[in-house]
mmCIF file with all atom_site columns, C-alpha atoms in Angstrom:
data_model
loop_
_atom_site.group_PDB
_atom_site.id
_atom_site.type_symbol
_atom_site.label_atom_id
_atom_site.label_alt_id
_atom_site.label_comp_id
_atom_site.label_asym_id
_atom_site.label_entity_id
_atom_site.label_seq_id
_atom_site.pdbx_PDB_ins_code
_atom_site.Cartn_x
_atom_site.Cartn_y
_atom_site.Cartn_z
_atom_site.occupancy
_atom_site.B_iso_or_equiv
_atom_site.pdbx_formal_charge
_atom_site.auth_seq_id
_atom_site.auth_comp_id
_atom_site.auth_asym_id
_atom_site.auth_atom_id
_atom_site.pdbx_PDB_model_num
ATOM 1  C CA . MET A 1 1  ? 103.338 129.288 133.484 1.00 0.00 ? 1167 MET A CA 1
ATOM 2  C CA . VAL A 1 2  ? 102.066 130.685 130.226 1.00 0.00 ? 1168 VAL A CA 1
ATOM 3  C CA . ASN A 1 3  ? 101.141 134.347 130.242 1.00 0.00 ? 1169 ASN A CA 1
ATOM 4  C CA . LYS A 1 4  ? 98.775  136.007 127.797 1.00 0.00 ? 1170 LYS A CA 1
ATOM 5  C CA . THR A 1 5  ? 101.419 137.265 125.343 1.00 0.00 ? 1171 THR A CA 1
ATOM 6  C CA . ASN A 1 6  ? 103.138 133.875 125.130 1.00 0.00 ? 1172 ASN A CA 1
ATOM 7  C CA . TYR A 1 7  ? 99.774  132.197 124.667 1.00 0.00 ? 1173 TYR A CA 1
ATOM 8  C CA . LYS A 1 8  ? 98.937  134.479 121.744 1.00 0.00 ? 1174 LYS A CA 1
ATOM 9  C CA . LYS A 1 9  ? 102.336 133.804 120.154 1.00 0.00 ? 1175 LYS A CA 1
ATOM 10 C CA . ILE A 1 10 ? 101.817 130.069 120.470 1.00 0.00 ? 1176 ILE A CA 1
ATOM 11 C CA . CYS A 1 11 ? 98.340  130.295 118.967 1.00 0.00 ? 1177 CYS A CA 1
ATOM 12 C CA . LEU A 1 12 ? 99.637  132.383 116.087 1.00 0.00 ? 1178 LEU A CA 1
ATOM 13 C CA . LYS A 1 13 ? 102.352 129.821 115.346 1.00 0.00 ? 1179 LYS A CA 1
ATOM 14 C CA . LEU A 1 14 ? 99.794  127.006 115.417 1.00 0.00 ? 1180 LEU A CA 1
ATOM 15 C CA . TYR A 1 15 ? 97.497  128.841 112.992 1.00 0.00 ? 1181 TYR A CA 1
ATOM 16 C CA . LYS A 1 16 ? 100.408 129.541 110.639 1.00 0.00 ? 1182 LYS A CA 1
ATOM 17 C CA . LYS A 1 17 ? 101.447 125.892 110.737 1.00 0.00 ? 1183 LYS A CA 1
ATOM 18 C CA . LEU A 1 18 ? 97.850  124.820 110.113 1.00 0.00 ? 1184 LEU A CA 1
ATOM 19 C CA . PHE A 1 19 ? 97.594  127.141 107.119 1.00 0.00 ? 1185 PHE A CA 1
ATOM 20 C CA . VAL A 1 20 ? 100.806 125.708 105.626 1.00 0.00 ? 1186 VAL A CA 1
ATOM 21 C CA . LEU A 1 21 ? 99.595  122.141 106.133 1.00 0.00 ? 1187 LEU A CA 1
ATOM 22 C CA . LEU A 1 22 ? 96.187  122.852 104.600 1.00 0.00 ? 1188 LEU A CA 1
ATOM 23 C CA . LYS A 1 23 ? 97.849  124.452 101.592 1.00 0.00 ? 1189 LYS A CA 1
ATOM 24 C CA . GLU A 1 24 ? 100.161 121.441 101.217 1.00 0.00 ? 1190 GLU A CA 1
ATOM 25 C CA . HIS A 1 25 ? 97.198  119.047 101.462 1.00 0.00 ? 1191 HIS A CA 1
ATOM 26 C CA . PHE A 1 26 ? 95.330  121.003 98.804  1.00 0.00 ? 1192 PHE A CA 1
ATOM 27 C CA . ASN A 1 27 ? 98.329  120.894 96.462  1.00 0.00 ? 1193 ASN A CA 1
ATOM 28 C CA . LEU A 1 28 ? 98.702  117.156 96.987  1.00 0.00 ? 1194 LEU A CA 1
ATOM 29 C CA . LYS A 1 29 ? 95.038  116.603 96.155  1.00 0.00 ? 1195 LYS A CA 1
ATOM 30 C CA . ILE A 1 30 ? 95.391  118.649 92.978  1.00 0.00 ? 1196 ILE A CA 1
ATOM 31 C CA . GLN A 1 31 ? 98.418  116.582 91.966  1.00 0.00 ? 1197 GLN A CA 1
ATOM 32 C CA . LEU A 1 32 ? 96.500  113.375 92.720  1.00 0.00 ? 1198 LEU A CA 1
ATOM 33 C CA . PHE A 1 33 ? 93.564  114.336 90.488  1.00 0.00 ? 1199 PHE A CA 1
ATOM 34 C CA . ALA A 1 34 ? 95.931  115.458 87.748  1.00 0.00 ? 1200 ALA A CA 1
ATOM 35 C CA . GLY A 1 35 ? 97.677  112.077 87.897  1.00 0.00 ? 1201 GLY A CA 1
ATOM 36 C CA . LYS A 1 36 ? 101.087 113.519 88.773  1.00 0.00 ? 1202 LYS A CA 1
ATOM 37 C CA . LEU A 1 37 ? 101.310 112.332 92.389  1.00 0.00 ? 1203 LEU A CA 1
ATOM 38 C CA . LYS A 1 38 ? 103.570 109.287 92.679  1.00 0.00 ? 1204 LYS A CA 1
ATOM 39 C CA . LYS A 1 39 ? 103.698 109.041 96.480  1.00 0.00 ? 1205 LYS A CA 1
ATOM 40 C CA . ILE A 1 40 ? 100.048 108.720 97.440  1.00 0.00 ? 1206 ILE A CA 1
ATOM 41 C CA . HIS A 1 41 ? 100.892 108.031 101.090 1.00 0.00 ? 1207 HIS A CA 1
ATOM 42 C CA . LEU A 1 42 ? 101.836 111.709 101.481 1.00 0.00 ? 1208 LEU A CA 1
ATOM 43 C CA . LEU A 1 43 ? 98.133  112.597 101.506 1.00 0.00 ? 1209 LEU A CA 1
ATOM 44 C CA . LYS A 1 44 ? 97.545  110.363 104.510 1.00 0.00 ? 1210 LYS A CA 1
ATOM 45 C CA . VAL A 1 45 ? 100.604 111.704 106.323 1.00 0.00 ? 1211 VAL A CA 1
ATOM 46 C CA . CYS A 1 46 ? 99.567  115.308 105.721 1.00 0.00 ? 1212 CYS A CA 1
ATOM 47 C CA . LYS A 1 47 ? 96.004  114.618 106.857 1.00 0.00 ? 1213 LYS A CA 1
ATOM 48 C CA . LYS A 1 48 ? 97.290  113.075 110.097 1.00 0.00 ? 1214 LYS A CA 1
ATOM 49 C CA . LYS A 1 49 ? 99.495  116.105 110.754 1.00 0.00 ? 1215 LYS A CA 1
ATOM 50 C CA . ILE A 1 50 ? 96.504  118.406 110.269 1.00 0.00 ? 1216 ILE A CA 1
ATOM 51 C CA . SER A 1 51 ? 94.347  116.383 112.650 1.00 0.00 ? 1217 SER A CA 1
ATOM 52 C CA . LYS A 1 52 ? 97.080  116.342 115.322 1.00 0.00 ? 1218 LYS A CA 1
ATOM 53 C CA . LEU A 1 53 ? 97.488  120.094 115.055 1.00 0.00 ? 1219 LEU A CA 1
ATOM 54 C CA . LYS A 1 54 ? 93.740  120.698 115.249 1.00 0.00 ? 1220 LYS A CA 1
ATOM 55 C CA . PHE A 1 55 ? 93.629  118.489 118.342 1.00 0.00 ? 1221 PHE A CA 1
ATOM 56 C CA . LEU A 1 56 ? 96.364  120.563 119.988 1.00 0.00 ? 1222 LEU A CA 1
ATOM 57 C CA . MET A 1 57 ? 94.522  123.751 119.132 1.00 0.00 ? 1223 MET A CA 1
ATOM 58 C CA . GLY A 1 58 ? 91.391  122.317 120.722 1.00 0.00 ? 1224 GLY A CA 1
ATOM 59 C CA . LEU A 1 59 ? 93.279  121.618 123.927 1.00 0.00 ? 1225 LEU A CA 1
ATOM 60 C CA . ASN A 1 60 ? 94.358  125.253 124.087 1.00 0.00 ? 1226 ASN A CA 1
ATOM 61 C CA . LYS A 1 61 ? 90.723  126.359 124.312 1.00 0.00 ? 1227 LYS A CA 1
ATOM 62 C CA . VAL A 1 62 ? 90.551  124.931 127.823 1.00 0.00 ? 1228 VAL A CA 1
ATOM 63 C CA . ASN A 1 63 ? 93.114  127.533 128.850 1.00 0.00 ? 1229 ASN A CA 1
ATOM 64 C CA . LYS A 1 64 ? 91.925  130.406 131.033 1.00 0.00 ? 1230 LYS A CA 1
ATOM 65 C CA . TYR A 1 65 ? 92.831  133.020 128.411 1.00 0.00 ? 1231 TYR A CA 1
ATOM 66 C CA . ASP A 1 66 ? 90.170  131.848 125.963 1.00 0.00 ? 1232 ASP A CA 1
ATOM 67 C CA . ARG A 1 67 ? 87.248  132.505 128.272 1.00 0.00 ? 1233 ARG A CA 1
#
């Protein structure tokens, strides 16, 4: 069972991971517009990772500690 302190730690880790992924996605977009990005598929991969993480964070809101 997840207690309140563990839940907060998990949420904090998810937000940190989300921030890193958003920063990476931004940098990839900048490289794309500058014409320096050779591996364009990395944008799609990064976007999928962000959406998966946001989905997981949405599932956590059903938890009793968010009420």
